[in-house]
Amino acid sequence: MKTKQALILSLLITVLIANNIFFFSNFSKTEINQITVQRAIDGDTFVTTQGETIRLENINTPEKSEPGYEEAKYFLKQYENQTLQLETSQKDKYGRTLAKAFTPNYLNLEIVQNGLATKFLVENAEIQLFAQAEAQAIKQQKGLWKKSPYSECLQTQINPKKETILIENSCPDLNLQDWTIRDEGRNKYKFKVLSFIELNLHTGEGNDNQTDIFWNSKNEIWNNDRDTVYILDSENALAYYHTYGY
C-alpha cells in the first residue's frame, strides 16, 4: 500500500512540475515594455525610437493602394512621439515584432472599433472581443464599412474545407462587374461576371462557365476554423458580410 501511495504522490509531483514549467515557459514569451513611437508606416505598423518595427496583432489595415489606407495611417500617426505600453510576443516572417499596444486604451481593438481595420488571426482569448468590435463598426458604418445600397441582395454558403462558396443573388438585374470578394487577410477576387442568380466560386484553378467561376489561386484561401467573407461593390461599399467560427 505504501509503495502504491508513494507512486501516486510521485506522479502528482511530476504533473505539478510539468504544469509549472509549461506556465512559466509560456509566460516568458510575453514581455511588457514602454516605447516611444517614432513614425507610422501604415495603419497597423510603426517604428519605435529604438529602431524596432512593431506590427499590431489581431488586426489588418488596408495597404497603400487600397481604400482606407490614408485614414488608418493618419489614426496611427496621432501617436507619433508618444509613449505606449507594448505587450510583445514574437516576430512575424518579416522580422516585425508582434504586439498589443496600450495608450492606455487597447489600441489594436480601438482601430477595429473605428472601422479602420479588419480582425485578423485573432488569438483565441480575444476572439469574441474583436468579432464584436468589428460587427459593431459595420453596424455603425464606420471607416471602411460604408453600407452598399445592394446590401440585401446576396447570401452565401461557404465550405472552407472544399474551398468553395455558393453565392446566391436575389437581385438578378444587379451588375456585379468589378465587385470584390475578400477574406480577413490580403486575398481578393474581382468579379468579371455581370449578373447571376446562383454561382459557385472555387478557390482553385479552372475555366469559368455560367454556374462556376474560379479564383485560380494556387493556395487555400478560407481558414477551416474561422474566417470572414466580405463582398464589396464597385464603390468599395460593403454589400455582404459573413463571419464563421467566432
Tab-separated table of C-alpha atoms in Angstrom:
chain	number	residue	atom	x	y	z
A	1	MET	CA	0.000	0.000	0.000
A	2	LYS	CA	2.817	2.411	0.924
A	3	THR	CA	4.509	1.702	-2.397
A	4	LYS	CA	1.279	2.499	-4.262
A	5	GLN	CA	0.792	5.751	-2.309
A	6	ALA	CA	4.373	6.749	-2.981
A	7	LEU	CA	3.887	6.102	-6.688
A	8	ILE	CA	0.737	8.241	-6.786
A	9	LEU	CA	2.483	11.036	-4.880
A	10	SER	CA	5.415	10.854	-7.274
A	11	LEU	CA	3.093	11.135	-10.272
A	12	LEU	CA	1.290	14.133	-8.762
A	13	ILE	CA	4.574	15.923	-8.127
A	14	THR	CA	5.703	15.204	-11.695
A	15	VAL	CA	2.464	16.624	-13.128
A	16	LEU	CA	2.747	19.703	-10.899
A	17	ILE	CA	6.320	20.360	-12.013
A	18	ALA	CA	5.382	19.880	-15.675
A	19	ASN	CA	2.486	22.324	-15.377
A	20	ASN	CA	4.713	24.929	-13.758
A	21	ILE	CA	7.333	24.538	-16.486
A	22	PHE	CA	4.621	24.941	-19.137
A	23	PHE	CA	3.170	28.014	-17.403
A	24	PHE	CA	6.459	29.811	-16.970
A	25	SER	CA	7.713	28.945	-20.461
A	26	ASN	CA	4.550	30.447	-21.965
A	27	PHE	CA	4.575	33.384	-19.604
A	28	SER	CA	8.126	34.215	-20.616
A	29	LYS	CA	7.092	34.514	-24.268
A	30	THR	CA	5.251	37.740	-23.474
A	31	GLU	CA	7.131	40.886	-22.484
A	32	ILE	CA	5.812	44.251	-21.302
A	33	ASN	CA	7.761	47.304	-22.455
A	34	GLN	CA	7.348	51.046	-22.704
A	35	ILE	CA	8.328	52.510	-26.054
A	36	THR	CA	8.057	55.773	-27.967
A	37	VAL	CA	6.571	55.782	-31.452
A	38	GLN	CA	8.903	57.387	-33.982
A	39	ARG	CA	6.790	57.070	-37.140
A	40	ALA	CA	3.791	55.205	-38.505
A	41	ILE	CA	4.478	53.074	-41.582
A	42	ASP	CA	0.803	52.344	-42.220
A	43	GLY	CA	-2.309	51.735	-40.144
A	44	ASP	CA	-1.031	48.704	-38.239
A	45	THR	CA	2.771	49.055	-38.288
A	46	PHE	CA	5.135	51.592	-36.747
A	47	VAL	CA	8.790	52.081	-35.871
A	48	THR	CA	9.952	52.909	-32.355
A	49	THR	CA	12.653	55.426	-31.475
A	50	GLN	CA	14.883	52.394	-30.816
A	51	GLY	CA	14.508	51.348	-34.455
A	52	GLU	CA	12.274	48.341	-33.789
A	53	THR	CA	9.409	47.697	-36.227
A	54	ILE	CA	6.149	46.847	-34.463
A	55	ARG	CA	3.216	45.085	-36.144
A	56	LEU	CA	-0.041	45.371	-34.196
A	57	GLU	CA	-1.509	41.890	-33.877
A	58	ASN	CA	-5.131	40.719	-34.287
A	59	ILE	CA	-5.827	43.338	-36.985
A	60	ASN	CA	-5.238	44.080	-40.660
A	61	THR	CA	-5.429	47.601	-42.119
A	62	PRO	CA	-5.543	48.496	-45.849
A	63	GLU	CA	-2.397	48.509	-47.966
A	64	LYS	CA	-1.109	51.676	-49.657
A	65	SER	CA	-3.093	51.179	-52.861
A	66	GLU	CA	-6.354	50.318	-51.081
A	67	PRO	CA	-9.295	52.461	-49.908
A	68	GLY	CA	-8.993	53.354	-46.236
A	69	TYR	CA	-5.184	53.324	-46.185
A	70	GLU	CA	-4.755	57.051	-45.542
A	71	GLU	CA	-7.406	57.127	-42.811
A	72	ALA	CA	-5.869	54.185	-40.955
A	73	LYS	CA	-2.342	55.577	-41.231
A	74	TYR	CA	-3.480	59.022	-40.056
A	75	PHE	CA	-5.085	57.446	-36.989
A	76	LEU	CA	-1.824	55.734	-36.031
A	77	LYS	CA	0.263	58.847	-36.826
A	78	GLN	CA	-1.516	60.606	-33.960
A	79	TYR	CA	0.637	58.524	-31.612
A	80	GLU	CA	3.973	59.561	-33.089
A	81	ASN	CA	6.329	60.889	-30.382
A	82	GLN	CA	4.054	59.410	-27.728
A	83	THR	CA	4.899	56.712	-25.206
A	84	LEU	CA	2.920	53.475	-25.396
A	85	GLN	CA	2.971	50.288	-23.393
A	86	LEU	CA	3.580	47.204	-25.524
A	87	GLU	CA	2.847	43.575	-24.796
A	88	THR	CA	5.108	41.779	-27.264
A	89	SER	CA	5.148	38.081	-28.101
A	90	GLN	CA	7.126	37.007	-31.171
A	91	LYS	CA	8.328	38.142	-34.577
A	92	ASP	CA	6.484	37.558	-37.841
A	93	LYS	CA	8.061	36.244	-41.048
A	94	TYR	CA	9.103	39.794	-41.984
A	95	GLY	CA	11.042	40.262	-38.753
A	96	ARG	CA	8.499	42.639	-37.222
A	97	THR	CA	7.653	42.326	-33.538
A	98	LEU	CA	4.009	41.382	-32.978
A	99	ALA	CA	2.453	43.379	-30.183
A	100	LYS	CA	-0.577	44.690	-28.377
A	101	ALA	CA	-0.334	48.430	-27.714
A	102	PHE	CA	-1.963	50.381	-24.895
A	103	THR	CA	-2.419	54.165	-24.767
A	104	PRO	CA	-3.713	53.210	-22.023
A	105	ASN	CA	-6.683	52.132	-24.190
A	106	TYR	CA	-6.166	48.896	-26.126
A	107	LEU	CA	-5.018	50.453	-29.427
A	108	ASN	CA	-5.377	47.324	-31.585
A	109	LEU	CA	-9.018	46.983	-30.575
A	110	GLU	CA	-9.673	50.704	-30.916
A	111	ILE	CA	-8.547	50.615	-34.568
A	112	VAL	CA	-11.116	47.886	-35.305
A	113	GLN	CA	-13.795	49.731	-33.333
A	114	ASN	CA	-13.261	52.751	-35.575
A	115	GLY	CA	-13.719	50.657	-38.714
A	116	LEU	CA	-10.129	51.191	-39.834
A	117	ALA	CA	-9.135	47.509	-39.887
A	118	THR	CA	-10.485	44.005	-40.171
A	119	LYS	CA	-9.928	41.476	-37.431
A	120	PHE	CA	-7.128	39.120	-38.470
A	121	LEU	CA	-5.519	35.992	-36.971
A	122	VAL	CA	-7.083	36.835	-33.622
A	123	GLU	CA	-5.702	34.879	-30.693
A	124	ASN	CA	-8.192	32.521	-29.053
A	125	ALA	CA	-8.583	34.510	-25.841
A	126	GLU	CA	-9.759	37.602	-27.750
A	127	ILE	CA	-11.939	36.095	-30.490
A	128	GLN	CA	-15.240	37.442	-29.178
A	129	LEU	CA	-13.751	40.821	-28.297
A	130	PHE	CA	-12.554	41.548	-31.835
A	131	ALA	CA	-15.513	39.905	-33.590
A	132	GLN	CA	-17.956	42.068	-31.638
A	133	ALA	CA	-15.885	45.211	-32.232
A	134	GLU	CA	-15.887	44.643	-35.992
A	135	ALA	CA	-19.600	43.781	-36.090
A	136	GLN	CA	-20.423	46.995	-34.221
A	137	ALA	CA	-18.248	49.094	-36.558
A	138	ILE	CA	-20.047	47.554	-39.548
A	139	LYS	CA	-23.443	48.220	-37.989
A	140	GLN	CA	-22.491	51.860	-37.412
A	141	GLN	CA	-20.893	52.146	-40.888
A	142	LYS	CA	-17.610	53.417	-39.503
A	143	GLY	CA	-14.453	53.801	-41.563
A	144	LEU	CA	-14.224	51.072	-44.192
A	145	TRP	CA	-17.773	49.919	-43.662
A	146	LYS	CA	-19.969	52.202	-45.728
A	147	LYS	CA	-23.136	50.234	-46.474
A	148	SER	CA	-23.837	49.338	-50.096
A	149	PRO	CA	-27.340	50.084	-51.449
A	150	TYR	CA	-27.305	46.427	-52.566
A	151	SER	CA	-26.669	45.004	-49.097
A	152	GLU	CA	-29.857	42.916	-49.135
A	153	CYS	CA	-29.126	41.182	-52.450
A	154	LEU	CA	-26.593	38.466	-51.603
A	155	GLN	CA	-26.321	35.373	-49.427
A	156	THR	CA	-23.556	32.768	-49.297
A	157	GLN	CA	-22.936	29.200	-48.243
A	158	ILE	CA	-19.257	28.535	-47.656
A	159	ASN	CA	-17.465	25.202	-47.467
A	160	PRO	CA	-13.960	26.127	-46.289
A	161	LYS	CA	-12.652	22.558	-46.430
A	162	LYS	CA	-13.617	22.267	-50.093
A	163	GLU	CA	-12.650	25.903	-50.716
A	164	THR	CA	-15.975	26.747	-52.381
A	165	ILE	CA	-18.605	29.430	-51.848
A	166	LEU	CA	-22.126	29.300	-53.224
A	167	ILE	CA	-23.250	32.895	-53.840
A	168	GLU	CA	-26.990	33.497	-54.168
A	169	ASN	CA	-28.246	36.726	-55.730
A	170	SER	CA	-31.847	37.842	-55.186
A	171	CYS	CA	-31.376	40.907	-57.419
A	172	PRO	CA	-30.836	39.241	-60.831
A	173	ASP	CA	-30.534	42.543	-62.706
A	174	LEU	CA	-27.664	43.614	-60.466
A	175	ASN	CA	-24.371	44.207	-62.296
A	176	LEU	CA	-21.540	42.668	-60.257
A	177	GLN	CA	-18.696	43.548	-62.588
A	178	ASP	CA	-15.719	44.909	-60.616
A	179	TRP	CA	-17.212	43.850	-57.299
A	180	THR	CA	-14.742	42.226	-54.898
A	181	ILE	CA	-14.867	39.295	-52.504
A	182	ARG	CA	-12.153	39.001	-49.858
A	183	ASP	CA	-11.179	37.227	-46.666
A	184	GLU	CA	-9.733	38.642	-43.434
A	185	GLY	CA	-6.234	38.651	-44.914
A	186	ARG	CA	-4.984	40.048	-48.216
A	187	ASN	CA	-6.798	37.626	-50.530
A	188	LYS	CA	-9.153	39.262	-53.033
A	189	TYR	CA	-11.088	38.221	-56.118
A	190	LYS	CA	-12.670	40.708	-58.532
A	191	PHE	CA	-15.843	39.575	-60.259
A	192	LYS	CA	-15.859	39.583	-64.050
A	193	VAL	CA	-19.440	38.329	-64.449
A	194	LEU	CA	-22.253	40.843	-64.849
A	195	SER	CA	-25.207	39.073	-63.254
A	196	PHE	CA	-26.258	35.670	-61.913
A	197	ILE	CA	-28.767	34.017	-59.621
A	198	GLU	CA	-26.522	31.279	-58.213
A	199	LEU	CA	-22.801	30.978	-58.688
A	200	ASN	CA	-20.106	28.739	-57.223
A	201	LEU	CA	-16.768	30.415	-56.552
A	202	HIS	CA	-13.899	27.921	-56.356
A	203	THR	CA	-10.545	28.855	-54.860
A	204	GLY	CA	-8.605	26.584	-57.195
A	205	GLU	CA	-7.928	26.625	-60.907
A	206	GLY	CA	-10.464	26.058	-63.674
A	207	ASN	CA	-12.371	27.600	-66.548
A	208	ASP	CA	-15.292	29.892	-65.783
A	209	ASN	CA	-18.758	28.953	-67.002
A	210	GLN	CA	-22.332	30.050	-66.291
A	211	THR	CA	-22.530	28.342	-62.892
A	212	ASP	CA	-18.926	28.147	-61.680
A	213	ILE	CA	-16.106	30.663	-61.534
A	214	PHE	CA	-12.532	30.129	-60.386
A	215	TRP	CA	-10.224	32.248	-58.247
A	216	ASN	CA	-7.268	30.401	-59.814
A	217	SER	CA	-5.343	30.621	-56.575
A	218	LYS	CA	-2.536	28.145	-56.003
A	219	ASN	CA	-3.060	28.465	-52.244
A	220	GLU	CA	-6.026	27.821	-49.984
A	221	ILE	CA	-7.946	30.983	-49.096
A	222	TRP	CA	-10.517	30.153	-46.437
A	223	ASN	CA	-9.435	29.075	-42.951
A	224	ASN	CA	-11.194	25.923	-41.777
A	225	ASP	CA	-11.593	27.114	-38.184
A	226	ARG	CA	-12.711	30.727	-38.623
A	227	ASP	CA	-12.690	33.473	-41.218
A	228	THR	CA	-14.892	36.178	-42.715
A	229	VAL	CA	-16.413	36.706	-46.157
A	230	TYR	CA	-16.626	40.353	-47.243
A	231	ILE	CA	-18.217	41.334	-50.568
A	232	LEU	CA	-17.676	44.930	-51.686
A	233	ASP	CA	-19.452	46.682	-54.540
A	234	SER	CA	-17.679	48.626	-57.291
A	235	GLU	CA	-17.578	51.683	-54.990
A	236	ASN	CA	-15.970	49.621	-52.194
A	237	ALA	CA	-19.092	49.782	-50.065
A	238	LEU	CA	-19.933	46.660	-48.048
A	239	ALA	CA	-22.642	44.615	-49.766
A	240	TYR	CA	-22.288	41.399	-47.768
A	241	TYR	CA	-20.606	40.222	-44.583
A	242	HIS	CA	-20.493	36.743	-43.068
A	243	THR	CA	-18.217	35.524	-40.317
A	244	TYR	CA	-17.846	31.920	-39.189
A	245	GLY	CA	-16.082	30.163	-36.338
A	246	TYR	CA	-16.257	33.119	-33.936
